[in-house]
Amino acid sequence: MSQWKQIQQLEIRLLEHVDYLYDDNFPMDIRQGLASWIESQDWDTAANDESMASVMFTNLLTQLEMVRSQELNFLQRHNMKIIQQQLQVKYTTSPTVMARVISTCLREERRILSSACLQEQGPLEKSLQNSVAFERQKNMDNRVGIIRNSVQLMDQAVKFIEDMQDDFDFRYKTLQSRDPVERNSDQMKQEVTRLQDILNRLDFKRKEILSKMDIVIKEIDDLVTSQLSPELQDWKRRQQIAAIGGPLLTGLEQLQSWFTLTAQSLFQIKRQLDKLGELVLKVTYESDPIPLQKPQMEERVKFLIYHLIKSSFVVEKQPCMPTHPQKPLIIKTGVQFTTKVRLLVKLPEVDYQLKVKTTFDKDLPPGRVRQFFILTNNTKVMDIEDYSNGCLSVEFRHLQLKEKKYINGTKGNEGLLSVTEELHSLSFEACFTVQGLTIDLETCSLPLVVISNVSQLPGGWASVMWYNLLTDDPRNLAFFGNPPRASWSQLSEVLSWQFSTFAGRGLNKEQLTMLGEKLLGQHVSCSDYQVSWSKFCKENITGKPFSFWMWLDSILELIKKHLLPVWNENYIMGFVSKEMERTLLKGREPGTFLLRFSESHLGGITFTWVEHKDNGDVKFNSVEPYTKSRLSALPFADIIRDYKVISDGVVPENPLKFLYPDIPKDEAFGRLYNSQPSKVHPYIPSTLIPISELRSNTSTTPPPSQSPEPPMTPGEFDMLNEQLCFDIETMSSPYSE
């Protein structure tokens, strides 16, 4: 079943997450109309290859034109034409951006599907869902709406006071223009009394509007303090979790709406206060409430505007290398990276272009000598983006780092922390004036890891995960001086996210339990068991020359590059000990096999099958692990199909019959077989056959374990068969790993 069909079968709650993925950058109409074609393309590679992205963009437009020409509904045809034109305008000069957008959408779809398949959500995901509950959003919408209505009513009240004052002013000036002789007349006395009544009512209305303003200002202050600021902090926390593979980040547009509406209310109150100040210049009197209360209220409004706008300056997209879109916050020297900041408040006016300057390593911990500087242009002007509803943002697409040279050739305290444990920060600054109020903006990225070699990437990603899992402090650059521990329940959830992000399918409860046994041993039953940073990433696994994380990361790379189809079909059991493996296979039909990852090789996968002897004994055979070098030559599904074993001259059939528990091999892997006879050239087709030799155990000294020989062509197979004078069909190894 295609990925898009699976998406459409999700429950409403998850479909709402899917809905957030699609906008004008990649309309859902395209995803729907070109579903199969889109899923068959390599968008990940195209995102980093300009020429490939350009070809795929052209092909997408061609595919879209074909679908449009076959569409019978006139309105749908018209909409698709508009979409096609918009795509041409948006991506003709930047096709890699389109590829990145589509790649991200497909990856997030897989993540949503993965979360739907898991039996239960982890504690992190549950807490994040609770934090964005619809009831809280409705409450915020209601409060912001009530404030806006109150401010609109105050506008009418100010206008009423202005009209009343104009009436008073007219009557007063008319009275002043009368002949002094008439001032003692009854008519004049009545007019004076009427003026006094108007002035009394004017005084009442002035006090009333000021009282209402005071109430609304206090309401806005409470809204910002008790709800809006916590919502922003919650979004920033969810951004951290999304950066390390967690649930899709949503809610920025909603936050932007709340910030903008609140700011608009404050700007409107400021204008109302200014208007009241103008009215005082025309009419004032003893104990006039406006001169007494206006200055203090004006300062409170300015204070709220200043801090609201200042807090609305956020990093929308954390720094990331385009070559590794799924591993943000790791920057390699000499490689370009991108980042984006946004102002969540739609400003009524700015007196000049709003320039944003970015600075690297502005605030380093004491004693840090290893420093970097931005090699490329670090200043850009914020622009209004159509899709952001008129808010300002700026994307830095070509930033690049270079390391500063050390003074006198010394590296200072380097060595106390490894390169991948040193954290750095990217800061953003801007200053502008709006309605006479000067505002200094400053924000910073989440802590970054700077590497100089791609071999440091796994360690860097481990640091990024550990930091963002365990703290919401955006500036704790000394975090790894004394890193906190993580509970297994937290860590296991994040590890599952790595598989859903990089391999399309997360880990189930059984697989996580097996991983826990690998890392913790008997403590895996305790979900609150605390795992140290050193045990996770720095200490070697007992008896092995690598750490737990290096072992797991190599498996992720193997899946991503060579095992993705098999993994996503849920055919790889993966994490299972040899003891459990034998327990599972013991009672199964001969030829039943399962697939698991090697515990002794970095990035290796093996399969074990069961045999039943005539005397009732059960025998287990495991092939030496296949690593990326072997799998680069032959797809894993084809290895399963063609695998042969030689055993003391006996020629058995392919020993692999049933994928555990009882799925016929060809039924499971049939549609994944890749090797097909050529239909172009009239040559006899050749097939690569993986062959192993299963030696007898009659000798007193057990022979060393044999690796599967490199894949053998039919010609080589026939020559070897002829020389040995017996048929060779299958071969296995007593390799037990």
PDB file of N, CA and C in Angstrom, residues 396-448:
ATOM      1  N   PHE A 396      18.962  33.091   6.503  1.00  0.00           N
ATOM      2  CA  PHE A 396      20.373  33.095   6.135  1.00  0.00           C
ATOM      3  C   PHE A 396      20.669  31.742   5.493  1.00  0.00           C
ATOM      4  N   ARG A 397      20.964  31.745   4.201  1.00  0.00           N
ATOM      5  CA  ARG A 397      21.114  30.479   3.475  1.00  0.00           C
ATOM      6  C   ARG A 397      22.559  30.077   3.204  1.00  0.00           C
ATOM      7  N   HIS A 398      23.492  31.004   3.372  1.00  0.00           N
ATOM      8  CA  HIS A 398      24.856  30.697   2.950  1.00  0.00           C
ATOM      9  C   HIS A 398      25.888  31.025   4.030  1.00  0.00           C
ATOM     10  N   LEU A 399      25.532  30.805   5.278  1.00  0.00           N
ATOM     11  CA  LEU A 399      26.493  31.028   6.357  1.00  0.00           C
ATOM     12  C   LEU A 399      27.559  29.932   6.344  1.00  0.00           C
ATOM     13  N   GLN A 400      28.748  30.310   6.756  1.00  0.00           N
ATOM     14  CA  GLN A 400      29.857  29.357   6.745  1.00  0.00           C
ATOM     15  C   GLN A 400      30.817  29.710   7.879  1.00  0.00           C
ATOM     16  N   LEU A 401      31.331  28.700   8.574  1.00  0.00           N
ATOM     17  CA  LEU A 401      32.212  28.914   9.715  1.00  0.00           C
ATOM     18  C   LEU A 401      33.663  28.617   9.376  1.00  0.00           C
ATOM     19  N   LYS A 402      34.538  29.347  10.055  1.00  0.00           N
ATOM     20  CA  LYS A 402      35.966  29.072   9.982  1.00  0.00           C
ATOM     21  C   LYS A 402      36.533  29.178  11.390  1.00  0.00           C
ATOM     22  N   GLU A 403      37.451  28.288  11.733  1.00  0.00           N
ATOM     23  CA  GLU A 403      38.011  28.296  13.078  1.00  0.00           C
ATOM     24  C   GLU A 403      39.106  29.344  13.194  1.00  0.00           C
ATOM     25  N   LYS A 404      39.106  30.043  14.332  1.00  0.00           N
ATOM     26  CA  LYS A 404      40.150  31.026  14.586  1.00  0.00           C
ATOM     27  C   LYS A 404      41.469  30.319  14.887  1.00  0.00           C
ATOM     28  N   LYS A 405      42.532  30.942  14.477  1.00  0.00           N
ATOM     29  CA  LYS A 405      43.846  30.368  14.767  1.00  0.00           C
ATOM     30  C   LYS A 405      44.175  30.571  16.235  1.00  0.00           C
ATOM     31  N   TYR A 406      44.893  29.585  16.791  1.00  0.00           N
ATOM     32  CA  TYR A 406      45.252  29.661  18.198  1.00  0.00           C
ATOM     33  C   TYR A 406      46.464  30.558  18.400  1.00  0.00           C
ATOM     34  N   ILE A 407      46.459  31.274  19.496  1.00  0.00           N
ATOM     35  CA  ILE A 407      47.583  32.155  19.815  1.00  0.00           C
ATOM     36  C   ILE A 407      48.766  31.311  20.287  1.00  0.00           C
ATOM     37  N   ASN A 408      49.921  31.576  19.734  1.00  0.00           N
ATOM     38  CA  ASN A 408      51.158  30.861  20.089  1.00  0.00           C
ATOM     39  C   ASN A 408      51.042  29.357  19.902  1.00  0.00           C
ATOM     40  N   GLY A 409      50.134  28.959  19.014  1.00  0.00           N
ATOM     41  CA  GLY A 409      50.023  27.544  18.687  1.00  0.00           C
ATOM     42  C   GLY A 409      49.396  26.693  19.751  1.00  0.00           C
ATOM     43  N   THR A 410      48.874  27.285  20.839  1.00  0.00           N
ATOM     44  CA  THR A 410      48.286  26.486  21.912  1.00  0.00           C
ATOM     45  C   THR A 410      46.789  26.354  21.729  1.00  0.00           C
ATOM     46  N   LYS A 411      46.236  25.261  22.198  1.00  0.00           N
ATOM     47  CA  LYS A 411      44.795  25.025  22.122  1.00  0.00           C
ATOM     48  C   LYS A 411      44.144  25.137  23.492  1.00  0.00           C
ATOM     49  N   GLY A 412      44.887  25.692  24.441  1.00  0.00           N
ATOM     50  CA  GLY A 412      44.282  25.976  25.738  1.00  0.00           C
ATOM     51  C   GLY A 412      43.713  24.752  26.420  1.00  0.00           C
ATOM     52  N   ASN A 413      42.437  24.841  26.817  1.00  0.00           N
ATOM     53  CA  ASN A 413      41.802  23.781  27.596  1.00  0.00           C
ATOM     54  C   ASN A 413      41.178  22.698  26.742  1.00  0.00           C
ATOM     55  N   GLU A 414      41.411  22.719  25.440  1.00  0.00           N
ATOM     56  CA  GLU A 414      40.827  21.680  24.604  1.00  0.00           C
ATOM     57  C   GLU A 414      41.351  20.325  25.059  1.00  0.00           C
ATOM     58  N   GLY A 415      40.505  19.373  25.142  1.00  0.00           N
ATOM     59  CA  GLY A 415      40.866  18.054  25.650  1.00  0.00           C
ATOM     60  C   GLY A 415      40.064  17.721  26.890  1.00  0.00           C
ATOM     61  N   LEU A 416      39.643  18.775  27.644  1.00  0.00           N
ATOM     62  CA  LEU A 416      38.747  18.529  28.766  1.00  0.00           C
ATOM     63  C   LEU A 416      37.419  17.982  28.261  1.00  0.00           C
ATOM     64  N   LEU A 417      36.983  18.503  27.129  1.00  0.00           N
ATOM     65  CA  LEU A 417      35.787  18.015  26.455  1.00  0.00           C
ATOM     66  C   LEU A 417      36.173  17.619  25.045  1.00  0.00           C
ATOM     67  N   SER A 418      35.494  16.604  24.515  1.00  0.00           N
ATOM     68  CA  SER A 418      35.729  16.253  23.123  1.00  0.00           C
ATOM     69  C   SER A 418      35.117  17.331  22.237  1.00  0.00           C
ATOM     70  N   VAL A 419      35.514  17.339  20.977  1.00  0.00           N
ATOM     71  CA  VAL A 419      35.002  18.329  20.035  1.00  0.00           C
ATOM     72  C   VAL A 419      33.488  18.297  19.986  1.00  0.00           C
ATOM     73  N   THR A 420      32.924  17.110  19.994  1.00  0.00           N
ATOM     74  CA  THR A 420      31.470  16.995  19.855  1.00  0.00           C
ATOM     75  C   THR A 420      30.721  17.319  21.142  1.00  0.00           C
ATOM     76  N   GLU A 421      31.446  17.527  22.246  1.00  0.00           N
ATOM     77  CA  GLU A 421      30.801  17.941  23.496  1.00  0.00           C
ATOM     78  C   GLU A 421      30.918  19.447  23.726  1.00  0.00           C
ATOM     79  N   GLU A 422      31.716  20.118  22.924  1.00  0.00           N
ATOM     80  CA  GLU A 422      31.804  21.569  23.010  1.00  0.00           C
ATOM     81  C   GLU A 422      30.580  22.188  22.340  1.00  0.00           C
ATOM     82  N   LEU A 423      29.895  23.047  23.052  1.00  0.00           N
ATOM     83  CA  LEU A 423      28.685  23.668  22.526  1.00  0.00           C
ATOM     84  C   LEU A 423      28.945  25.133  22.176  1.00  0.00           C
ATOM     85  N   HIS A 424      28.344  25.572  21.089  1.00  0.00           N
ATOM     86  CA  HIS A 424      28.511  26.932  20.598  1.00  0.00           C
ATOM     87  C   HIS A 424      27.129  27.538  20.359  1.00  0.00           C
ATOM     88  N   SER A 425      27.112  28.852  20.143  1.00  0.00           N
ATOM     89  CA  SER A 425      25.826  29.527  19.977  1.00  0.00           C
ATOM     90  C   SER A 425      25.881  30.506  18.818  1.00  0.00           C
ATOM     91  N   LEU A 426      24.748  30.637  18.134  1.00  0.00           N
ATOM     92  CA  LEU A 426      24.583  31.601  17.047  1.00  0.00           C
ATOM     93  C   LEU A 426      23.559  32.633  17.503  1.00  0.00           C
ATOM     94  N   SER A 427      23.976  33.901  17.571  1.00  0.00           N
ATOM     95  CA  SER A 427      23.106  34.969  18.070  1.00  0.00           C
ATOM     96  C   SER A 427      22.611  35.842  16.928  1.00  0.00           C
ATOM     97  N   PHE A 428      21.419  36.431  17.112  1.00  0.00           N
ATOM     98  CA  PHE A 428      20.812  37.322  16.120  1.00  0.00           C
ATOM     99  C   PHE A 428      20.413  38.619  16.815  1.00  0.00           C
ATOM    100  N   GLU A 429      20.762  39.755  16.199  1.00  0.00           N
ATOM    101  CA  GLU A 429      20.469  41.047  16.794  1.00  0.00           C
ATOM    102  C   GLU A 429      19.866  41.979  15.750  1.00  0.00           C
ATOM    103  N   ALA A 430      18.961  42.856  16.206  1.00  0.00           N
ATOM    104  CA  ALA A 430      18.365  43.865  15.337  1.00  0.00           C
ATOM    105  C   ALA A 430      17.876  45.010  16.209  1.00  0.00           C
ATOM    106  N   CYS A 431      17.709  46.179  15.624  1.00  0.00           N
ATOM    107  CA  CYS A 431      17.194  47.340  16.351  1.00  0.00           C
ATOM    108  C   CYS A 431      16.330  48.164  15.400  1.00  0.00           C
ATOM    109  N   PHE A 432      15.177  48.607  15.873  1.00  0.00           N
ATOM    110  CA  PHE A 432      14.297  49.408  15.027  1.00  0.00           C
ATOM    111  C   PHE A 432      13.403  50.279  15.909  1.00  0.00           C
ATOM    112  N   THR A 433      12.746  51.223  15.275  1.00  0.00           N
ATOM    113  CA  THR A 433      11.836  52.130  15.976  1.00  0.00           C
ATOM    114  C   THR A 433      10.446  51.997  15.378  1.00  0.00           C
ATOM    115  N   VAL A 434       9.464  51.814  16.233  1.00  0.00           N
ATOM    116  CA  VAL A 434       8.089  51.705  15.784  1.00  0.00           C
ATOM    117  C   VAL A 434       7.237  52.617  16.656  1.00  0.00           C
ATOM    118  N   GLN A 435       6.514  53.538  16.013  1.00  0.00           N
ATOM    119  CA  GLN A 435       5.650  54.503  16.699  1.00  0.00           C
ATOM    120  C   GLN A 435       6.389  55.216  17.832  1.00  0.00           C
ATOM    121  N   GLY A 436       7.631  55.619  17.526  1.00  0.00           N
ATOM    122  CA  GLY A 436       8.412  56.374  18.495  1.00  0.00           C
ATOM    123  C   GLY A 436       9.077  55.541  19.563  1.00  0.00           C
ATOM    124  N   LEU A 437       8.921  54.222  19.511  1.00  0.00           N
ATOM    125  CA  LEU A 437       9.482  53.342  20.532  1.00  0.00           C
ATOM    126  C   LEU A 437      10.646  52.551  19.937  1.00  0.00           C
ATOM    127  N   THR A 438      11.855  52.725  20.461  1.00  0.00           N
ATOM    128  CA  THR A 438      13.036  52.004  19.983  1.00  0.00           C
ATOM    129  C   THR A 438      13.128  50.650  20.676  1.00  0.00           C
ATOM    130  N   ILE A 439      13.255  49.598  19.883  1.00  0.00           N
ATOM    131  CA  ILE A 439      13.257  48.231  20.421  1.00  0.00           C
ATOM    132  C   ILE A 439      14.510  47.502  19.952  1.00  0.00           C
ATOM    133  N   ASP A 440      15.253  46.949  20.889  1.00  0.00           N
ATOM    134  CA  ASP A 440      16.420  46.117  20.586  1.00  0.00           C
ATOM    135  C   ASP A 440      15.987  44.661  20.614  1.00  0.00           C
ATOM    136  N   LEU A 441      16.228  43.967  19.518  1.00  0.00           N
ATOM    137  CA  LEU A 441      15.868  42.553  19.421  1.00  0.00           C
ATOM    138  C   LEU A 441      17.111  41.678  19.557  1.00  0.00           C
ATOM    139  N   GLU A 442      16.958  40.592  20.253  1.00  0.00           N
ATOM    140  CA  GLU A 442      18.056  39.629  20.352  1.00  0.00           C
ATOM    141  C   GLU A 442      17.482  38.247  20.634  1.00  0.00           C
ATOM    142  N   THR A 443      17.982  37.283  19.923  1.00  0.00           N
ATOM    143  CA  THR A 443      17.636  35.882  20.191  1.00  0.00           C
ATOM    144  C   THR A 443      18.831  35.030  19.804  1.00  0.00           C
ATOM    145  N   CYS A 444      18.765  33.758  20.107  1.00  0.00           N
ATOM    146  CA  CYS A 444      19.893  32.884  19.777  1.00  0.00           C
ATOM    147  C   CYS A 444      19.377  31.507  19.391  1.00  0.00           C
ATOM    148  N   SER A 445      20.206  30.800  18.666  1.00  0.00           N
ATOM    149  CA  SER A 445      19.870  29.432  18.296  1.00  0.00           C
ATOM    150  C   SER A 445      20.037  28.525  19.500  1.00  0.00           C
ATOM    151  N   LEU A 446      19.557  27.305  19.361  1.00  0.00           N
ATOM    152  CA  LEU A 446      19.902  26.284  20.340  1.00  0.00           C
ATOM    153  C   LEU A 446      21.406  26.007  20.225  1.00  0.00           C
ATOM    154  N   PRO A 447      22.047  25.499  21.275  1.00  0.00           N
ATOM    155  CA  PRO A 447      23.488  25.235  21.209  1.00  0.00           C
ATOM    156  C   PRO A 447      23.861  24.349  20.024  1.00  0.00           C
ATOM    157  N   LEU A 448      24.981  24.694  19.397  1.00  0.00           N
ATOM    158  CA  LEU A 448      25.463  23.993  18.211  1.00  0.00           C
ATOM    159  C   LEU A 448      26.689  23.163  18.537  1.00  0.00           C
TER     160      LEU A 448
END
